[in-house]
Coordinates of N, CA and C in Angstrom, one line a residue:
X26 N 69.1 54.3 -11.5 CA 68.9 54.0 -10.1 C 68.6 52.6 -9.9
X27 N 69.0 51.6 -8.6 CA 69.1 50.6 -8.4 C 67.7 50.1 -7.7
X28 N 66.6 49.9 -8.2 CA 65.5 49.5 -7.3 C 65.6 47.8 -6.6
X29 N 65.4 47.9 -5.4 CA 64.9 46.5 -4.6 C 63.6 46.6 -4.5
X30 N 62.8 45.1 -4.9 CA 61.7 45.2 -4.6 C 61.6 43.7 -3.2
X31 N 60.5 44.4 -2.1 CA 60.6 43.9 -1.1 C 58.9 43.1 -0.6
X32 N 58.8 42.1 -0.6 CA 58.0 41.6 -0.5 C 57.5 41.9 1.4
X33 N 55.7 42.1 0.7 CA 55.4 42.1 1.7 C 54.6 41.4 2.4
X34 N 54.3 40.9 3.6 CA 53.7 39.6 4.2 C 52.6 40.0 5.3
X35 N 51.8 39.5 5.5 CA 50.9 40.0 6.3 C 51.3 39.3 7.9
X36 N 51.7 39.8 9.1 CA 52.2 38.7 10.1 C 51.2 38.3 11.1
X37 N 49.9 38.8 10.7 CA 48.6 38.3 11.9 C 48.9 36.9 11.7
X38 N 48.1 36.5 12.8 CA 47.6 34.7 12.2 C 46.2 34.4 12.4
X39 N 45.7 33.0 11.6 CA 43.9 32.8 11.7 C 43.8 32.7 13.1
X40 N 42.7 33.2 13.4 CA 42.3 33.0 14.7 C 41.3 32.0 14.8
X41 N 41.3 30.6 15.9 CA 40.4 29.9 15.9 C 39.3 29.8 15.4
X42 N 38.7 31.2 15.9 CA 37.1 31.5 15.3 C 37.0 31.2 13.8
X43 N 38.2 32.2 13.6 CA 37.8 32.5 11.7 C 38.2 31.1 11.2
X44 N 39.3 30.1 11.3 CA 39.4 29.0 11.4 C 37.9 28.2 11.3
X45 N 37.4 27.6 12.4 CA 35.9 27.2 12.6 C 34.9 28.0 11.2
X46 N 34.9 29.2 10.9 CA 34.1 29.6 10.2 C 34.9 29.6 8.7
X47 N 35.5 29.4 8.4 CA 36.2 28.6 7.7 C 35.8 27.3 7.1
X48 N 35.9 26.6 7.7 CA 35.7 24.8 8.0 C 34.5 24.7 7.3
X49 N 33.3 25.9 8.5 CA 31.8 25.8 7.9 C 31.4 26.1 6.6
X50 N 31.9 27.1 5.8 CA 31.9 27.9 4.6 C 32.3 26.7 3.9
X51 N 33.6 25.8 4.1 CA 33.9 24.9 2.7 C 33.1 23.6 3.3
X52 N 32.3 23.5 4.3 CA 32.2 22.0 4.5 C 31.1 21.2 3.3
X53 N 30.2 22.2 2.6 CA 29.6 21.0 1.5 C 30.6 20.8 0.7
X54 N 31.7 21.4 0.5 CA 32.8 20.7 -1.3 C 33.8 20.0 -0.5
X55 N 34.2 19.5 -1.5 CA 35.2 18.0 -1.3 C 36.4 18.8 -2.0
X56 N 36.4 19.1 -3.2 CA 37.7 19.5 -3.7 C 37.7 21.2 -3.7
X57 N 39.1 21.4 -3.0 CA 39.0 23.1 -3.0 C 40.2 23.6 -3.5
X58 N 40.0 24.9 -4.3 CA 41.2 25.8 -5.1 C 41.6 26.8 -4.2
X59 N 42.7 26.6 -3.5 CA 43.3 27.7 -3.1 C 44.4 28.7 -3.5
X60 N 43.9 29.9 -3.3 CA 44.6 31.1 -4.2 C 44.4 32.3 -2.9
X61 N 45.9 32.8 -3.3 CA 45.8 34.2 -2.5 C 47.0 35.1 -2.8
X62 N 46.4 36.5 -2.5 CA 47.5 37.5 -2.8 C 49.0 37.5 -2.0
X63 N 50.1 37.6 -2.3 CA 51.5 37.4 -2.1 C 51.2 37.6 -0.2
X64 N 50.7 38.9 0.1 CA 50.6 39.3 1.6 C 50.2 38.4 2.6
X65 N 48.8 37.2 2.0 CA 47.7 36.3 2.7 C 48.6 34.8 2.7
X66 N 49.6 34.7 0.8 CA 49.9 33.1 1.2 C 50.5 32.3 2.6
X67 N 50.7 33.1 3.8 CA 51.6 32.2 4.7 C 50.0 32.2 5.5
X68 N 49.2 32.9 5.6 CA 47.4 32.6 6.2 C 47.0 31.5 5.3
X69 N 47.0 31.7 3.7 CA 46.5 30.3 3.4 C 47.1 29.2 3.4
X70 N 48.2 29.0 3.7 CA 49.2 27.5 3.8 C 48.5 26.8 4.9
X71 N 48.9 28.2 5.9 CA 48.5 27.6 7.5 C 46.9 27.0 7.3
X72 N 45.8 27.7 7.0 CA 44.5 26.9 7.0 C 44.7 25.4 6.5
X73 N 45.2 25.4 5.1 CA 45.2 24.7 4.2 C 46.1 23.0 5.3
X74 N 46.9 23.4 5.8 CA 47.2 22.6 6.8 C 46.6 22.4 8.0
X75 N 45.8 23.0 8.5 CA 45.1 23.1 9.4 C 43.8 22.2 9.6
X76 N 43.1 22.0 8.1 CA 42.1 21.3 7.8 C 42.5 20.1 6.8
X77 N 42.0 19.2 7.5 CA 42.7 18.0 6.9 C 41.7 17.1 6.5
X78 N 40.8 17.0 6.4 CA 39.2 16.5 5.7 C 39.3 17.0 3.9
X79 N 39.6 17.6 3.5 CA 39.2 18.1 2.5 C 40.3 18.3 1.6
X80 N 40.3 17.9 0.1 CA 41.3 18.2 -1.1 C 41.8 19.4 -1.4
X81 N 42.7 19.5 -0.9 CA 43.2 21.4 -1.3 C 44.1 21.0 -2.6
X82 N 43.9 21.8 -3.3 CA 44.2 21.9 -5.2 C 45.3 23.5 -4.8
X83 N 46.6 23.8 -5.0 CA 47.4 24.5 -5.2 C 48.2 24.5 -6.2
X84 N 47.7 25.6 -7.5 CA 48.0 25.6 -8.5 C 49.7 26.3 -8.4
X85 N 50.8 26.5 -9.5 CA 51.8 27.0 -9.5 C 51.6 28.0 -11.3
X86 N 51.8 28.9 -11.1 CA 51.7 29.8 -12.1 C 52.3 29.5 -13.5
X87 N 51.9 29.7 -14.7 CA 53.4 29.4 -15.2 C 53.5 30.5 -16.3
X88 N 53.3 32.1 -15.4 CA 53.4 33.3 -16.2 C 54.3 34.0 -15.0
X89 N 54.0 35.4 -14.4 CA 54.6 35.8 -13.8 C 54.5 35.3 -12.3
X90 N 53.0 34.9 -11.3 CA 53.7 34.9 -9.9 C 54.3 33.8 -9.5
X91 N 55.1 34.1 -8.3 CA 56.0 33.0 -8.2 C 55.9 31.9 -7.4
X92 N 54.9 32.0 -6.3 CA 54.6 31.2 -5.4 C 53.4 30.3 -5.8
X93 N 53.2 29.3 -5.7 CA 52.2 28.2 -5.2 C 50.5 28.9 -4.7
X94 N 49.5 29.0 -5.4 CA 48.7 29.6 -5.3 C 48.5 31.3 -5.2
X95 N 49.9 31.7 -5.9 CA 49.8 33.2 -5.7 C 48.7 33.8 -7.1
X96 N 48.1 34.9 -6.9 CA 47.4 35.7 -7.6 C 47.7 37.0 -8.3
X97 N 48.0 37.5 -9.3 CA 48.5 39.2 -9.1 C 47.4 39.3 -10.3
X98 N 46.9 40.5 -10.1 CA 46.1 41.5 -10.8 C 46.0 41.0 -12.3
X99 N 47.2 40.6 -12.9 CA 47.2 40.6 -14.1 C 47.7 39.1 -14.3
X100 N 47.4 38.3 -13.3 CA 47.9 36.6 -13.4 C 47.1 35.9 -12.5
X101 N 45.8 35.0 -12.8 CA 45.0 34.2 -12.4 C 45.2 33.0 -12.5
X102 N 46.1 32.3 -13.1 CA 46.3 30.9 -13.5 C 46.4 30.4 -12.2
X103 N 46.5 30.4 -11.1 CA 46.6 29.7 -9.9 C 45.2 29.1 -9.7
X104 N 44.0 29.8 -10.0 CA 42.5 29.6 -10.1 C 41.9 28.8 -11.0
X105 N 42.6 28.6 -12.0 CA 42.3 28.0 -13.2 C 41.7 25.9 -13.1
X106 N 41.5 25.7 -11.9 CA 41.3 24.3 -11.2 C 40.1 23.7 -11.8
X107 N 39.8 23.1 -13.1 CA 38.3 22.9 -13.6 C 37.6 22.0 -13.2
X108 N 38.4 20.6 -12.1 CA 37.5 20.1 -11.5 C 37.1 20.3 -10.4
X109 N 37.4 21.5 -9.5 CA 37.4 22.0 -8.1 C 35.9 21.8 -8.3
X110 N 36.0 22.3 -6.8 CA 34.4 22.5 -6.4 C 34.2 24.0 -6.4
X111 N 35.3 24.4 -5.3 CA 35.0 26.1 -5.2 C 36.4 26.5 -5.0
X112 N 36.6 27.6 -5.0 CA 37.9 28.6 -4.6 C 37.8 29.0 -3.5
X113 N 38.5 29.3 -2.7 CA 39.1 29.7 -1.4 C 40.1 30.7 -1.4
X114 N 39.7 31.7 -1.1 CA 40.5 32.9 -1.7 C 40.9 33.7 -0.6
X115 N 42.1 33.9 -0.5 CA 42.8 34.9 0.8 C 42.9 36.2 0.1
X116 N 42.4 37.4 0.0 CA 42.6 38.7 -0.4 C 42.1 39.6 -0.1
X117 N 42.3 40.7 -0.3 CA 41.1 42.0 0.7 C 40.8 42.7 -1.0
X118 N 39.2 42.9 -0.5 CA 38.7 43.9 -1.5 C 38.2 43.1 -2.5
X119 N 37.8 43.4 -3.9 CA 37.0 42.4 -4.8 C 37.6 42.4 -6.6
X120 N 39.3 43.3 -6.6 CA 39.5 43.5 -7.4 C 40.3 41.8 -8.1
X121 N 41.3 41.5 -7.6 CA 41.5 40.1 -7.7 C 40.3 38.9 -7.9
X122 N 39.6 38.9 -7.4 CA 38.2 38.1 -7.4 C 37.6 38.4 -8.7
X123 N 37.8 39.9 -8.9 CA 37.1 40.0 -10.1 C 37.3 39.6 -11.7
X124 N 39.1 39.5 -11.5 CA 39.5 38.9 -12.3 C 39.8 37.5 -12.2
X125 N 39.7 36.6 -11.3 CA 39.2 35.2 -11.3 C 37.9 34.8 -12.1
X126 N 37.1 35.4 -11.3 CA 35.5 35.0 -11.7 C 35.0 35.2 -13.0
X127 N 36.4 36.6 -14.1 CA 36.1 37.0 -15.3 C 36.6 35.5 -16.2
X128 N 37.7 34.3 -15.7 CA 38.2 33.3 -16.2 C 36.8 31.8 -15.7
X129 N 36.2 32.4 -14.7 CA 36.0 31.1 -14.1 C 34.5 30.9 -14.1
X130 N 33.7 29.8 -13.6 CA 32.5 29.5 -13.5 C 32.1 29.0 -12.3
X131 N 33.2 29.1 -11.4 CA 33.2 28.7 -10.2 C 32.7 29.7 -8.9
X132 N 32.4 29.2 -7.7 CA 32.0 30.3 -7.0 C 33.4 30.4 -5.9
X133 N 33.0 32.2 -5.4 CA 34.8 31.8 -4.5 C 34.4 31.8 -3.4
X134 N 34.6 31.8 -2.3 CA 34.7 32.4 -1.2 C 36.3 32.9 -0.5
X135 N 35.6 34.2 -0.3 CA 37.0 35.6 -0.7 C 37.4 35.7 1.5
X136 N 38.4 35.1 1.5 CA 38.3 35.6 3.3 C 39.2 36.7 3.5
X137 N 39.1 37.8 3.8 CA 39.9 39.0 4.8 C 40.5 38.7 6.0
X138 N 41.5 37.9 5.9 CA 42.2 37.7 7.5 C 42.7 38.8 7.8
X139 N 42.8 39.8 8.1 CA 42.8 41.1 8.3 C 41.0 41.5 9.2
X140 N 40.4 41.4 8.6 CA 39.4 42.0 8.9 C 38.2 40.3 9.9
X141 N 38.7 39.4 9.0 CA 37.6 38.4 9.5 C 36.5 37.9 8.8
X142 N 36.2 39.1 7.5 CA 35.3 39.3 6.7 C 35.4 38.3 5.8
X143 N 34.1 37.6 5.5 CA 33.9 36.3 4.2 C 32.9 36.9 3.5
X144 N 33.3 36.1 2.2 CA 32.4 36.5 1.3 C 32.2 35.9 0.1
X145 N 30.9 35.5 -0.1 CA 30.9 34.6 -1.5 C 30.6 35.3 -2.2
X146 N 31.5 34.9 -3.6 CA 31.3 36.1 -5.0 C 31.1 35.1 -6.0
X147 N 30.3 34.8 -6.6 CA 29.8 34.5 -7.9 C 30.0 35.1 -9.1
X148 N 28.9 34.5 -10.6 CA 29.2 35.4 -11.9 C 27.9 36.6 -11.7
X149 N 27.6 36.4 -10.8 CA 26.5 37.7 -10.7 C 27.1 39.1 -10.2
X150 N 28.4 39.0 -9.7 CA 29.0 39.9 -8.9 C 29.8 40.4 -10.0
X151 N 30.2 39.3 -10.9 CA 31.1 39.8 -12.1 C 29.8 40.8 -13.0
X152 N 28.7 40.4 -13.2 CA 27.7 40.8 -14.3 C 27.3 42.4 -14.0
X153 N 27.5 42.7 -12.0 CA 27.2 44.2 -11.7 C 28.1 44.5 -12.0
X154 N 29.1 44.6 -12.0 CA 30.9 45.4 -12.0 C 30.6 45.6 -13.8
X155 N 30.0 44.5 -14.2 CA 30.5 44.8 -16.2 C 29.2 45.8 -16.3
X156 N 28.2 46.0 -15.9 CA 27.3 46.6 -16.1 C 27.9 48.1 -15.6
X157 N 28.3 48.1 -14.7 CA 28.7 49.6 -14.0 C 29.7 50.1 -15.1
X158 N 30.7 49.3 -14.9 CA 31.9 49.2 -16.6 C 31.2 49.9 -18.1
X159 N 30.2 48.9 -18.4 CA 29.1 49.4 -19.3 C 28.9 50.8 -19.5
X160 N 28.3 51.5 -18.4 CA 27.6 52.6 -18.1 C 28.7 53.7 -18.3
X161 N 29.5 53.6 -17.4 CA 30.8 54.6 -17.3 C 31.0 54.5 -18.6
X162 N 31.4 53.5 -19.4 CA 31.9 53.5 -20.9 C 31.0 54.8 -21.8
X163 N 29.6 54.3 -21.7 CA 28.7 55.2 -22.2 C 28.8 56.9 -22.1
X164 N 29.0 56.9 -20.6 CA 28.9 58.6 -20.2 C 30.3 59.1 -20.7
X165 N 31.6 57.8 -20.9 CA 32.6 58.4 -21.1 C 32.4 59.3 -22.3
X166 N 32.1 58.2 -23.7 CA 31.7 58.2 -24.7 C 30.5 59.3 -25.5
X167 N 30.0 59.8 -24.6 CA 29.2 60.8 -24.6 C 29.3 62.3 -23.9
X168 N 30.7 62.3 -23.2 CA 30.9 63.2 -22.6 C 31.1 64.3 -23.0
X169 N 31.2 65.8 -22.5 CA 31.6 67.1 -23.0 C 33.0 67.1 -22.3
X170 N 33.5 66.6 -21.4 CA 35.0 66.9 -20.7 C 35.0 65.8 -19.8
X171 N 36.3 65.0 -20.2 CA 36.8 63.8 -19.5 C 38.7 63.9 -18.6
X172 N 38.3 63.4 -17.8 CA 40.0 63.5 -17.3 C 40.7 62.5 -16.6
X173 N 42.0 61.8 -17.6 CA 42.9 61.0 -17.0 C 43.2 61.1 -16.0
X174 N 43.2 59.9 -15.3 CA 44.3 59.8 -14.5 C 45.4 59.1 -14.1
X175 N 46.4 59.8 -14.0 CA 47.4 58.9 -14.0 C 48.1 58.8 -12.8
X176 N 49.0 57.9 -12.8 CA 50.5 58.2 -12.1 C 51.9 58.0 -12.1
X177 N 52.4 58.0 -11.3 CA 54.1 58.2 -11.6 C 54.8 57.3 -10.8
X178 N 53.7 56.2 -10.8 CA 54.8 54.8 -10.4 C 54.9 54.4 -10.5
X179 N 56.2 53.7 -10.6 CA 56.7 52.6 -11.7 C 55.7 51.5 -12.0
X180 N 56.2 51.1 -13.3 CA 55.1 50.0 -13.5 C 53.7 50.1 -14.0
X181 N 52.9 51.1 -13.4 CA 51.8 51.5 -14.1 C 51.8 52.2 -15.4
X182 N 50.8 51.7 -16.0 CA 50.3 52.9 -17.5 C 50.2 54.0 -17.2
X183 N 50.9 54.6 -18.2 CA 51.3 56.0 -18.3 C 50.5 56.4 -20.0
X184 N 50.0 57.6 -20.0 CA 49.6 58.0 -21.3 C 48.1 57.5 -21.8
X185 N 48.3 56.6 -22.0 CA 47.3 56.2 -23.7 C 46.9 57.4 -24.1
X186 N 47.5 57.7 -24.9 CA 47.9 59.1 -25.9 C 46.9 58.3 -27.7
X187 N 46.3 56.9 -27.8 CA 45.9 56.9 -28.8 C 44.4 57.0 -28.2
X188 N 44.3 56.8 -27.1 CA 42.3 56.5 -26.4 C 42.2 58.3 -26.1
X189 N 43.1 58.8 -26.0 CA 43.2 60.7 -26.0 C 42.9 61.2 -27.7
X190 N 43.8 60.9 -28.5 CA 43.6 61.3 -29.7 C 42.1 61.2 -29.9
X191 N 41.7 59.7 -30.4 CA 40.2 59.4 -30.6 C 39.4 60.0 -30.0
X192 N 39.5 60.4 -28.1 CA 38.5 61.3 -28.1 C 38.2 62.7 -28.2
X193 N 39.2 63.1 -28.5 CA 39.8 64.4 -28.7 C 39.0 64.5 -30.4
X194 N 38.6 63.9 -31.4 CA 38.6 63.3 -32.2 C 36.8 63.1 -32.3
X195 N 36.3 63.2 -31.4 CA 34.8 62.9 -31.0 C 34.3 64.8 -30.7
X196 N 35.7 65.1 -30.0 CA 34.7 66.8 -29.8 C 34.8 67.1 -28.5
X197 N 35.5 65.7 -27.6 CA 35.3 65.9 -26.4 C 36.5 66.4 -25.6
X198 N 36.8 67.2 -24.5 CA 37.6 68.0 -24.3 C 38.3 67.1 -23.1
X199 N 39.3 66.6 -23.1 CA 40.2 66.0 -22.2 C 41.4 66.3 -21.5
X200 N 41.4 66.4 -20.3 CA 42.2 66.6 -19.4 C 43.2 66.1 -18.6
X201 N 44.0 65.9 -18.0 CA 45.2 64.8 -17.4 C 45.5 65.1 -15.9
X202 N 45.2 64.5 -15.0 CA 45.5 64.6 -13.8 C 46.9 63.8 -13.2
X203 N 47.9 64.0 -12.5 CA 49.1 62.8 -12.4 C 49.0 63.2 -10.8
X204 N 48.9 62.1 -10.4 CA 49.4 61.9 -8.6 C 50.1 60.9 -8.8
X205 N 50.9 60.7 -7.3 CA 51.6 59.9 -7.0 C 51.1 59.0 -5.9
X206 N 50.0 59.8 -5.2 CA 49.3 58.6 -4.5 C 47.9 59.2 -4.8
X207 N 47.0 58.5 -5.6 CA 45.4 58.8 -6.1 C 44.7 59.3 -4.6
X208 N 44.1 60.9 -4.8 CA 43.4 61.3 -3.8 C 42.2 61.7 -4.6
X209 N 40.9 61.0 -3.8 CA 39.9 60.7 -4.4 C 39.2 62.2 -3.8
X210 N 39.4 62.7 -2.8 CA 39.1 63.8 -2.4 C 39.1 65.0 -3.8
X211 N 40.7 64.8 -3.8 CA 40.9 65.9 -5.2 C 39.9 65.9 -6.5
X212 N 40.0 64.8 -6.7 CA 39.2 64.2 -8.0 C 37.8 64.9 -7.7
X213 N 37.3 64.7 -6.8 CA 35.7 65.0 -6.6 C 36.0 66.4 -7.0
X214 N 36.6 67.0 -6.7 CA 36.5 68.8 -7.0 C 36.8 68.4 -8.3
X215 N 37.0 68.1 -8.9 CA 36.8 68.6 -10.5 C 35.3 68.1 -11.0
X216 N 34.4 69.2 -10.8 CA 32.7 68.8 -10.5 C 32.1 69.4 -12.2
X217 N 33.3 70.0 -13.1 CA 32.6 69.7 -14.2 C 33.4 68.3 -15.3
X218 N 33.8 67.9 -14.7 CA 34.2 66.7 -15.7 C 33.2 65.5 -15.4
X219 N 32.8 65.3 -16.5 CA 31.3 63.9 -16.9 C 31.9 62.6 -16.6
X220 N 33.5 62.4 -16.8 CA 34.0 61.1 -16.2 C 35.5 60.6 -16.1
X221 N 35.7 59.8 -15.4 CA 37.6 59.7 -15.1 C 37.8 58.6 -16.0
X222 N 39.0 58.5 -16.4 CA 39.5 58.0 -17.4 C 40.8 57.1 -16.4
X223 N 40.7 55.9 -16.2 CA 41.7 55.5 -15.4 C 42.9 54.6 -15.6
X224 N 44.0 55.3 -15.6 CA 45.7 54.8 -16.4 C 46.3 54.4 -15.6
X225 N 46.0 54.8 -14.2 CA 46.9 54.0 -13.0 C 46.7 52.6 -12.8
X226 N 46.6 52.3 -11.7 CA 46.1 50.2 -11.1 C 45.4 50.6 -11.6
X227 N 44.6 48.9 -11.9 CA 43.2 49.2 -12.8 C 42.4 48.8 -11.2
X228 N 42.7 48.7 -9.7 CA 42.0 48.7 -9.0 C 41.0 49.6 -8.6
X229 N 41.6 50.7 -9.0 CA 41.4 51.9 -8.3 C 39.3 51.8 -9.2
X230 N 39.6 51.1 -10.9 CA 37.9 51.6 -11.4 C 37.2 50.6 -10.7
X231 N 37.9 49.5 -9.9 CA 36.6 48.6 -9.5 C 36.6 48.7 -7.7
X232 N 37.7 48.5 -6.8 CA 37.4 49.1 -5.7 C 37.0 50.2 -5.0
X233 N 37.3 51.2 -5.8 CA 37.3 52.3 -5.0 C 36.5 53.3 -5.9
X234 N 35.5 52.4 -6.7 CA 34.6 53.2 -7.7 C 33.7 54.0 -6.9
X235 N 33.2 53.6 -5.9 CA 32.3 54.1 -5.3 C 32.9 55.3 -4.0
X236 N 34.0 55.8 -4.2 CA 34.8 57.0 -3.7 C 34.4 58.2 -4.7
X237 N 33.6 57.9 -5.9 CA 34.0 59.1 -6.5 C 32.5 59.1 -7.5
X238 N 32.3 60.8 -7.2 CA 31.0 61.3 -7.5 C 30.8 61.2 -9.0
X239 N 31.6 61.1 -9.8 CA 31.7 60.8 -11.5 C 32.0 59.5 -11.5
X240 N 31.3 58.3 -12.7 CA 32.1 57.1 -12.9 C 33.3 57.4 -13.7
X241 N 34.1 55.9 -13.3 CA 35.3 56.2 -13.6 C 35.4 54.7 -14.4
X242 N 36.4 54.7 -15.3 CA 36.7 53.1 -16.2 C 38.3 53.4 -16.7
X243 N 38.4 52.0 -16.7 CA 40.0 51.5 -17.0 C 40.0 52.1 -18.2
X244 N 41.2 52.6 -18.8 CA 41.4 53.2 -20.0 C 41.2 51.6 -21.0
X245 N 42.2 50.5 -20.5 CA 41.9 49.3 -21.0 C 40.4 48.9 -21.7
X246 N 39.6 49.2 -20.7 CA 38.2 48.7 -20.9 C 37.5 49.4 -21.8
X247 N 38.1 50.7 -22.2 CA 37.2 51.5 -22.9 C 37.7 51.2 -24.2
X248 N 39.0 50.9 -24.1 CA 39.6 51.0 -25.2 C 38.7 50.4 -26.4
X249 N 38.5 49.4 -26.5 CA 37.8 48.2 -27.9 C 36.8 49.3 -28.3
X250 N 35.6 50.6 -27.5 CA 34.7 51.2 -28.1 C 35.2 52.6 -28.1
X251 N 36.6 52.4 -28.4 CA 36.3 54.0 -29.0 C 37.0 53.8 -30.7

């Protein structure tokens, strides 16, 4: 079968306001890194032209994304600016940030042009997420009944059939869920499993961890302790 893949763009634009609150947020740094997800780059160009006082740093990838400050899940090198001051980051939610801030020592500030929403993320923001990560690892690891999840779209991990063996291997009884679009609703009804096991985006263990009454961790993340 012939797949097209179609890029998608966000068509709001900054509004004055958020513009102005903007300005305020970068006005102590001189030199700034700007990075943003594929959806936000035509919002960050426009700021980045918009403000003309200050050093904007736009990195170009030299792994998979293809744009000029783009970011993808699994490609941060746009961030990688060691003499910046701070990052400036166009993206919604904290999963991209999280994997910046896992490379970086810098502080970001993350804007939602969608929403309006700012927000500074630091290594302290990285240190709760690894701590939660931590914890779930533990209960996984100690569990009486755990269950995968997966899905069936392209691109995503499918299986890890050796992090199943091993625990299967421990005593622990493991189970496999597959959706095509993750309903956290469903998940919560499985009220005897101790923890989710997660094969799909690895967004789903850090945004949307707090949708679901059992912790949940990237199959990735667990992997090194079992």
């Amino acid at each position: 079968m012939e797949t097209m893949f179609v890029e998608s763009r966000y068509k709001g634009v900054v509004s004055d306001e958020l513009l102005e609150r903007i300005k305020e947020k970068i006005n102590p740094y001189k030199k700034i890194n700007l990075i943003g997800v594929i959806q936000y780059l035509d919002q960050m160009n426009y700021v980045k032209d918009k403000i003309k006082d200050k050093e904007f740093v736009v990195l170009s990838s030299k792994y998979r994304a293809m744009y000029p400050g783009q970011i993808l899940g699994c490609d941060q090198y746009a961030a990688e600016c060691e003499d910046c001051d701070v990052i400036l980051a166009f993206t919604q939610g904290i999963f991209h940030i999280m994997g910046v801030l896992m490379k970086t020592d810098k502080k970001v500030i993350n804007v939602d042009v969608e929403t309006g929403k700012m927000e500074e993320l630091d290594e302290k923001s990285v240190q709760k997420y690894k701590k939660r990560m931590m914890q779930a690892i533990g209960i996984a690891l100690s569990a009486k009944k755990v269950m995968f999840v997966e899905s069936i779209k392209s691109g995503q991990t499918v299986g890890a059939k050796d992090i199943k063996d091993a625990l299967i291997k421990k005593g622990i009884e493991v189970y496999t869920v597959v959706f095509d679009e993750i309903n956290f609703q469903r998940l919560n009804e499985f009220r005897d499993v101790d923890a989710f096991i997660n094969t799909a985006c690895q967004r789903i263990a850090i945004d949307d961890m707090d949708k679901l009454e059992k912790p949940i961790v990237n199959a990735e993340d667990l992997r090194p302790y079992i």
